[in-house]
Coordinates of C-alpha atoms in Angstrom, one line a residue:
M154 CA -6.9 20.5 9.3
T155 CA -4.1 20.1 11.6
V156 CA -1.3 21.9 11.0
R157 CA 1.7 19.6 11.1
T158 CA 5.1 19.9 9.7
T159 CA 4.9 16.9 7.6
V160 CA 1.8 15.1 5.8
V161 CA -0.2 13.4 7.5
V162 CA -3.9 12.7 6.5
A163 CA -6.7 12.0 8.6
T164 CA -6.7 8.8 8.3
T165 CA -4.2 8.5 10.5
A166 CA -3.0 9.1 14.3
V167 CA -4.9 12.1 13.3
A168 CA -7.5 10.6 12.2
L169 CA -11.0 12.9 13.9
T170 CA -8.4 15.8 13.5
A171 CA -6.7 16.6 10.2
G172 CA -8.8 16.9 6.6
F173 CA -7.2 17.0 2.6
A174 CA -3.8 17.8 3.6
A175 CA -1.6 19.4 5.8
P176 CA 0.5 23.7 5.0
A177 CA 4.1 21.7 5.3
M178 CA 5.8 23.0 2.4
A179 CA 8.7 23.4 2.2
A180 CA 11.8 24.8 -0.3
G181 CA 15.2 25.8 0.2
A182 CA 18.5 26.9 -2.7
G183 CA 19.4 24.7 -4.6
A184 CA 22.5 22.4 -5.1
G185 CA 23.8 21.1 -8.5
G186 CA 22.8 16.9 -8.1
H187 CA 20.2 15.4 -7.4
D188 CA 22.2 13.0 -5.3
A189 CA 20.7 14.0 -1.5
T190 CA 17.1 13.9 -3.3
R191 CA 17.5 11.2 -4.2
K192 CA 18.8 9.4 -1.2
A193 CA 15.4 11.2 1.3
V194 CA 13.4 8.7 -1.5
R195 CA 14.8 6.8 -0.4
A196 CA 14.3 6.9 3.3
A197 CA 10.7 7.2 3.3
V198 CA 10.6 3.9 1.2
K199 CA 12.1 2.9 4.5
D200 CA 10.4 4.9 6.7
G201 CA 7.4 2.3 5.9
V202 CA 6.1 4.7 3.1
P203 CA 4.8 1.6 0.2
G204 CA 6.5 3.3 -3.0
V205 CA 7.9 7.0 -3.8
T206 CA 7.6 9.1 -7.0
L207 CA 8.9 12.5 -8.4
T208 CA 9.6 14.8 -10.4
A209 CA 11.9 18.1 -10.8
K210 CA 12.6 20.6 -12.7
D211 CA 14.9 23.2 -12.8
G212 CA 15.5 25.5 -16.4
G213 CA 15.2 22.9 -19.0
S214 CA 16.1 20.6 -17.5
T215 CA 13.7 17.7 -15.6
W216 CA 15.2 15.0 -13.8
S217 CA 12.7 12.1 -12.2
T218 CA 12.9 9.4 -9.6
T219 CA 10.7 6.5 -7.9
A220 CA 11.9 4.4 -5.2
G221 CA 9.3 1.0 -2.9
V222 CA 6.5 0.1 -4.7
G223 CA 3.0 1.3 -6.4
N224 CA 1.3 -2.6 -5.7
L225 CA 2.4 -4.2 -2.3
K226 CA 0.9 -7.9 -4.0
T227 CA 2.6 -8.0 -7.8
H228 CA 5.6 -5.7 -6.4
A229 CA 5.4 -4.1 -9.3
P230 CA 7.3 -0.4 -9.3
R231 CA 5.9 2.8 -9.6
S232 CA 6.0 4.7 -12.4
A233 CA 7.5 8.4 -12.9
D234 CA 4.3 8.9 -14.9
D235 CA 1.8 7.8 -12.7
R236 CA -0.9 9.7 -11.7
Y237 CA -2.5 10.3 -7.5
R238 CA -4.6 11.9 -5.6
V239 CA -3.7 15.2 -4.8
G240 CA -5.6 16.3 -1.8
S241 CA -5.7 19.2 -1.0
I242 CA -3.4 20.8 -4.1
T243 CA -6.4 21.5 -5.5
K244 CA -6.8 24.7 -3.0
T245 CA -4.6 26.4 -5.5
F246 CA -6.1 25.3 -8.1
V247 CA -9.3 26.6 -6.7
S248 CA -8.2 30.4 -5.8
T249 CA -6.2 30.5 -9.0
V250 CA -9.7 30.5 -10.7
L251 CA -11.4 32.8 -8.2
L252 CA -8.6 35.8 -9.1
Q253 CA -9.3 34.7 -12.7
L254 CA -12.6 35.6 -11.8
E255 CA -12.3 38.9 -9.8
A256 CA -9.2 40.3 -12.8
E257 CA -12.3 39.5 -15.7
G258 CA -14.4 42.3 -13.1
R259 CA -16.9 39.2 -12.6
L260 CA -16.6 39.4 -8.7
S261 CA -14.3 40.8 -5.7
L262 CA -12.3 39.2 -3.3
D263 CA -13.8 41.4 -0.6
D264 CA -17.2 40.7 -1.1
T265 CA -19.7 39.0 1.4
V266 CA -20.1 34.6 1.5
E267 CA -23.9 35.8 2.3
K268 CA -23.8 37.7 -1.6
W269 CA -23.1 34.9 -3.3
L270 CA -24.7 32.5 -1.2
P271 CA -27.7 33.8 0.7
G272 CA -28.0 31.7 3.9
V273 CA -25.6 28.4 3.0
V274 CA -22.6 29.3 6.4
H275 CA -24.5 30.2 8.7
G276 CA -25.6 28.5 11.8
N277 CA -23.9 28.2 15.6
G278 CA -22.4 31.2 15.0
H279 CA -21.9 31.2 11.3
D280 CA -22.0 34.3 10.3
G281 CA -21.7 34.8 5.8
S282 CA -22.7 38.3 5.8
R283 CA -19.2 39.0 7.7
I284 CA -17.0 36.4 6.1
T285 CA -15.2 38.0 2.7
V286 CA -14.3 35.8 0.1
R287 CA -10.7 36.9 0.4
Q288 CA -10.8 35.1 4.5
L289 CA -11.8 31.5 3.0
L290 CA -8.9 31.4 0.4
N291 CA -5.9 32.0 3.1
H292 CA -7.8 30.3 5.9
T293 CA -9.0 33.6 8.1
S294 CA -12.4 32.6 8.0
G295 CA -13.1 30.8 11.2
V296 CA -15.9 28.6 9.8
F297 CA -15.0 25.1 11.7
N298 CA -12.9 22.2 9.0
Y299 CA -15.9 19.5 7.6
T300 CA -13.1 16.7 8.0
A301 CA -12.9 17.5 11.8
D302 CA -15.8 16.2 13.2
E303 CA -15.7 13.5 14.8
T304 CA -18.7 11.6 13.4
F305 CA -17.2 12.3 9.4
G306 CA -13.7 11.1 10.4
R307 CA -15.4 8.2 11.4
T308 CA -17.1 7.2 8.7
Y309 CA -14.4 8.9 6.2
F310 CA -12.1 8.3 7.8
L311 CA -11.5 4.5 9.3
K312 CA -12.1 1.1 8.8
D313 CA -15.3 0.5 9.5
G314 CA -17.1 3.4 8.5
F315 CA -14.6 3.7 5.2
L316 CA -15.3 0.2 4.5
E317 CA -18.7 0.5 5.0
H318 CA -18.8 4.5 3.0
R319 CA -15.7 5.1 0.5
Y320 CA -18.7 5.4 -2.6
D321 CA -20.7 7.7 -1.1
T322 CA -21.8 10.4 -2.7
N323 CA -21.0 13.8 -0.6
T324 CA -22.7 17.4 -2.1
P325 CA -20.8 20.6 -1.2
E326 CA -24.1 21.9 1.0
Q327 CA -24.3 18.2 2.7
L328 CA -19.8 18.9 3.9
V329 CA -21.1 23.1 4.9
A330 CA -24.1 21.2 6.9
V331 CA -22.0 19.6 8.9
A332 CA -19.7 22.3 9.6
M333 CA -22.6 24.8 10.5
A334 CA -23.2 22.5 13.1
H335 CA -20.7 24.0 15.2
K336 CA -19.5 27.2 16.5
P337 CA -16.9 28.9 14.5
D338 CA -13.1 28.3 15.6
F339 CA -13.0 32.4 16.1
A340 CA -14.1 35.3 14.2
P341 CA -13.9 36.0 10.9
G342 CA -10.1 37.9 10.4
T343 CA -9.3 37.8 14.3
S344 CA -7.1 34.5 13.2
W345 CA -6.2 31.6 10.7
N346 CA -6.9 28.1 11.1
Y347 CA -6.7 26.2 8.1
S348 CA -10.0 24.4 7.7
N349 CA -11.1 22.9 4.5
T350 CA -14.8 24.2 4.3
N351 CA -13.4 27.2 3.1
Y352 CA -12.4 26.3 0.1
V353 CA -15.9 24.0 -0.9
V354 CA -17.7 27.3 -0.1
A355 CA -15.2 29.2 -3.1
G356 CA -16.3 26.5 -5.2
M357 CA -20.1 27.0 -4.7
V358 CA -19.0 30.7 -5.6
I359 CA -17.5 30.1 -8.8
Q360 CA -20.6 28.4 -9.5
K361 CA -22.8 30.6 -8.6
V362 CA -20.9 33.3 -10.2
T363 CA -19.7 31.4 -13.1
G364 CA -23.2 28.5 -14.0
R365 CA -20.9 25.5 -14.1
S366 CA -19.0 24.0 -11.9
Y367 CA -15.3 24.5 -10.1
G368 CA -14.5 21.2 -12.6
E369 CA -15.5 22.8 -15.2
E370 CA -14.2 26.0 -14.6
I371 CA -10.8 24.4 -13.7
R372 CA -10.7 22.6 -17.3
H373 CA -11.2 25.9 -19.2
R374 CA -8.8 28.3 -17.7
I375 CA -6.3 25.5 -16.6
I376 CA -5.6 22.7 -17.2
D377 CA -6.4 22.6 -21.2
P378 CA -4.3 25.9 -22.0
L379 CA -1.6 24.3 -20.1
R380 CA -1.9 21.1 -21.2
L381 CA -2.3 19.0 -18.2
T382 CA -3.3 15.9 -19.7
A383 CA -2.4 13.8 -16.5
T384 CA -4.8 16.0 -14.5
S385 CA -8.6 15.6 -14.0
V386 CA -11.7 16.7 -11.3
P387 CA -13.5 13.2 -11.3
G388 CA -16.5 15.2 -9.1
T389 CA -17.5 10.9 -8.2
R390 CA -15.5 8.8 -10.2
V391 CA -14.7 6.4 -7.5
S392 CA -11.0 5.3 -9.9
V393 CA -8.2 6.3 -10.9
P394 CA -6.5 6.8 -14.3
Q395 CA -3.9 4.7 -16.0
P396 CA -0.4 4.6 -16.0
S397 CA -1.1 4.9 -11.4
S398 CA -0.2 3.0 -8.1
R399 CA -2.3 1.6 -5.9
A400 CA -3.4 4.1 -2.5
Y401 CA -2.6 2.7 1.1
S402 CA -4.2 3.8 4.5
K403 CA -3.8 1.9 8.1
L404 CA -7.5 3.3 8.0
A405 CA -7.1 4.1 11.6
R406 CA -5.6 6.5 15.2
T407 CA -2.5 5.3 14.5
A408 CA 0.9 4.2 12.8
T409 CA 0.4 0.7 13.2
G410 CA -1.7 -2.8 12.3
P411 CA -3.5 -4.1 9.2
T412 CA -2.6 -2.1 5.7
Y413 CA -5.4 -1.5 3.6
D414 CA -6.2 -0.9 -0.5
V415 CA -8.3 2.5 -0.3
T416 CA -7.2 3.2 -4.0
R417 CA -10.8 3.8 -4.8
L418 CA -13.1 5.7 -3.2
N419 CA -16.2 8.8 -3.9
P420 CA -13.5 12.0 -4.3
S421 CA -16.9 14.5 -3.1
L422 CA -16.0 13.7 0.2
A423 CA -12.8 16.0 -0.2
S424 CA -15.0 18.2 -3.2
S425 CA -12.8 21.3 -4.3
A426 CA -10.6 21.7 -1.6
G427 CA -9.1 18.5 -2.3
E428 CA -10.5 16.1 -5.2
M429 CA -8.6 15.9 -8.0
I430 CA -5.6 14.0 -9.7
S431 CA -2.8 14.9 -11.5
D432 CA 0.9 13.8 -12.2
S433 CA 4.2 15.1 -10.6
A434 CA 4.9 16.8 -14.6
D435 CA 1.5 18.0 -14.5
L436 CA 2.0 19.5 -10.9
D437 CA 5.7 20.8 -11.9
R438 CA 4.0 22.6 -15.1
F439 CA 0.7 24.3 -12.8
Y440 CA 3.2 25.8 -10.6
A441 CA 5.6 27.4 -12.8
A442 CA 3.1 29.3 -14.6
L443 CA 1.5 30.4 -11.6
L444 CA 4.4 32.2 -10.6
K445 CA 5.6 33.3 -13.1
G446 CA 2.7 34.9 -14.8
R447 CA 0.8 33.1 -17.7
L448 CA -1.8 32.3 -15.6
L449 CA -2.8 35.9 -13.8
P450 CA -2.6 39.0 -14.3
P451 CA 0.8 41.3 -11.8
K452 CA -2.1 42.2 -9.0
Q453 CA -3.9 38.8 -9.0
L454 CA -0.6 37.5 -8.5
K455 CA 0.1 39.7 -6.0
E456 CA -2.6 38.8 -4.2
M457 CA -2.3 35.2 -4.3
K458 CA 1.6 35.9 -2.4
T459 CA -0.2 38.2 -0.1
T460 CA -0.2 36.0 2.8
V461 CA -0.2 35.9 6.6
A462 CA 0.8 33.5 9.1
V463 CA 0.4 29.8 9.7
E464 CA 0.7 29.1 13.5
G465 CA 2.8 26.2 14.2
I466 CA 4.9 26.5 11.2
P467 CA 8.7 28.3 10.8
N468 CA 9.2 30.8 8.7
A469 CA 6.0 30.3 6.7
G470 CA 2.7 32.0 5.8
Y471 CA -0.3 31.8 4.0
G472 CA -1.1 33.5 0.9
L473 CA -4.6 32.2 -1.2
G474 CA -4.3 29.3 -2.0
L475 CA -1.2 29.1 -1.7
M476 CA 2.2 28.3 0.9
D477 CA 6.1 30.1 1.1
R478 CA 8.4 28.7 3.3
K479 CA 11.7 29.1 4.1
L480 CA 13.9 26.7 4.1
S481 CA 17.3 26.1 6.1
C482 CA 19.3 27.7 3.3
G483 CA 17.0 30.7 2.3
V484 CA 15.7 30.7 -0.4
H485 CA 11.8 31.0 -1.1
V486 CA 9.3 28.6 -2.4
W487 CA 6.0 29.3 -3.3
G488 CA 3.1 26.0 -3.0
H489 CA 1.2 23.8 -1.3
D490 CA 0.7 19.7 -0.4
G491 CA -2.0 17.6 -0.3
G492 CA -3.2 14.6 1.6
I493 CA -6.4 11.7 0.8
H494 CA -6.7 8.8 1.4
G495 CA -3.5 6.5 1.1
S496 CA -1.8 9.6 -0.5
S497 CA 0.8 11.9 0.3
S498 CA 2.1 14.9 -2.3
V499 CA 4.4 18.0 -2.6
A500 CA 4.4 20.8 -5.1
V501 CA 6.5 24.1 -4.6
T502 CA 8.3 25.6 -6.7
T503 CA 11.0 28.7 -6.6
A504 CA 9.4 32.3 -6.7
D505 CA 10.6 32.4 -10.5
G506 CA 9.3 29.5 -11.2
R507 CA 12.5 28.5 -12.4
H508 CA 13.3 25.4 -10.3
S509 CA 10.4 22.3 -9.3
V510 CA 9.7 19.6 -8.0
A511 CA 6.7 17.3 -6.9
F512 CA 5.9 14.6 -5.2
N513 CA 3.5 11.5 -3.9
F514 CA 3.8 9.0 -1.7
N515 CA 1.3 6.4 -2.2
G516 CA 0.7 5.8 2.0
D517 CA -0.3 7.9 4.1
W518 CA 0.9 6.9 8.2
S519 CA 4.5 7.0 7.5
G520 CA 8.0 9.8 5.3
D521 CA 9.2 12.7 6.1
T522 CA 8.0 14.9 3.2
D523 CA 10.0 17.8 4.3
A524 CA 13.0 16.6 4.6
V525 CA 12.6 15.5 0.0
V526 CA 11.7 18.7 -0.6
E527 CA 14.9 20.1 1.6
A528 CA 17.2 17.5 0.1
E529 CA 16.3 18.7 -3.6
F530 CA 16.6 22.6 -2.7
C531 CA 19.5 22.8 -0.1
G532 CA 21.2 19.0 -0.7
E533 CA 24.4 18.8 -1.1

């Protein structure tokens, strides 16, 4: 995945180098009303996004807006209740589970990958005995990003390959093997680079430690306790539950040309790096609960919020599946963004969990997500 200032998933001009999200978090201090947010959402549609759904929560007040359409054929509007694929927002859920396991004494973030997954991260210079769980979660492992593999990109992110392979099932082991065919990006702990492979491996660690899949652990530990009724870990299910809109992509290296309906796909190609489905209200609730300390003890939340510098994004830091960025108006907000075929999403909240916003574009080739977040937290 390439670090960018706006969310662009791998189905567009960065087809062979991007992944399931670009860590492009943005945030700042709030102002009264949501007029600026409404204008930014409409601007995204004017820029070419088919439709947008957004929900913000500030204290006890909840506000939603939509723009554009959820279906290009029928012109049905988007709904505030739309469920959508959240891409790499999945990573915050995965990291939360691992930090809970650490709090329970079942693993240490300083355990090596080799301890839990002997021989899995090995080949072409990769060495799981030199990589810690912490380095997986903050992307300092150096492990090659499997979605940057050119063959994988042609197969799953460009038109001919995607239309033939959209229903393929990929196992986590197969995804990691794609990465192991390449050399590491750097020696563990010496630099930073966003790699979806890190979180596929993290999901495998969860299964090894608990005996249950990462999805089962997320349901048991987060979805059910928080009553996130629109949130799911689909596994190999190709559909998005209703209510939902269609998802659209150019399936090309450019942002021009025909538009394809990419709603149905087998999300195992994203695995624990980006397969989850949710809606805006659930994402607001999840991130607010996380930052308020409802999901992690203070020690683990502090670890999650301990960041490393993110190259290419000013005033930003990446923690353990959680990103911090300061906007033009100066206030820090924490969250993540996510991109997968036809779906670009952002969820952020203030450090006290009081003011949150989550939204989704149902197209992956245009629209400025940063502008929407800037408008919500900094707009007049």
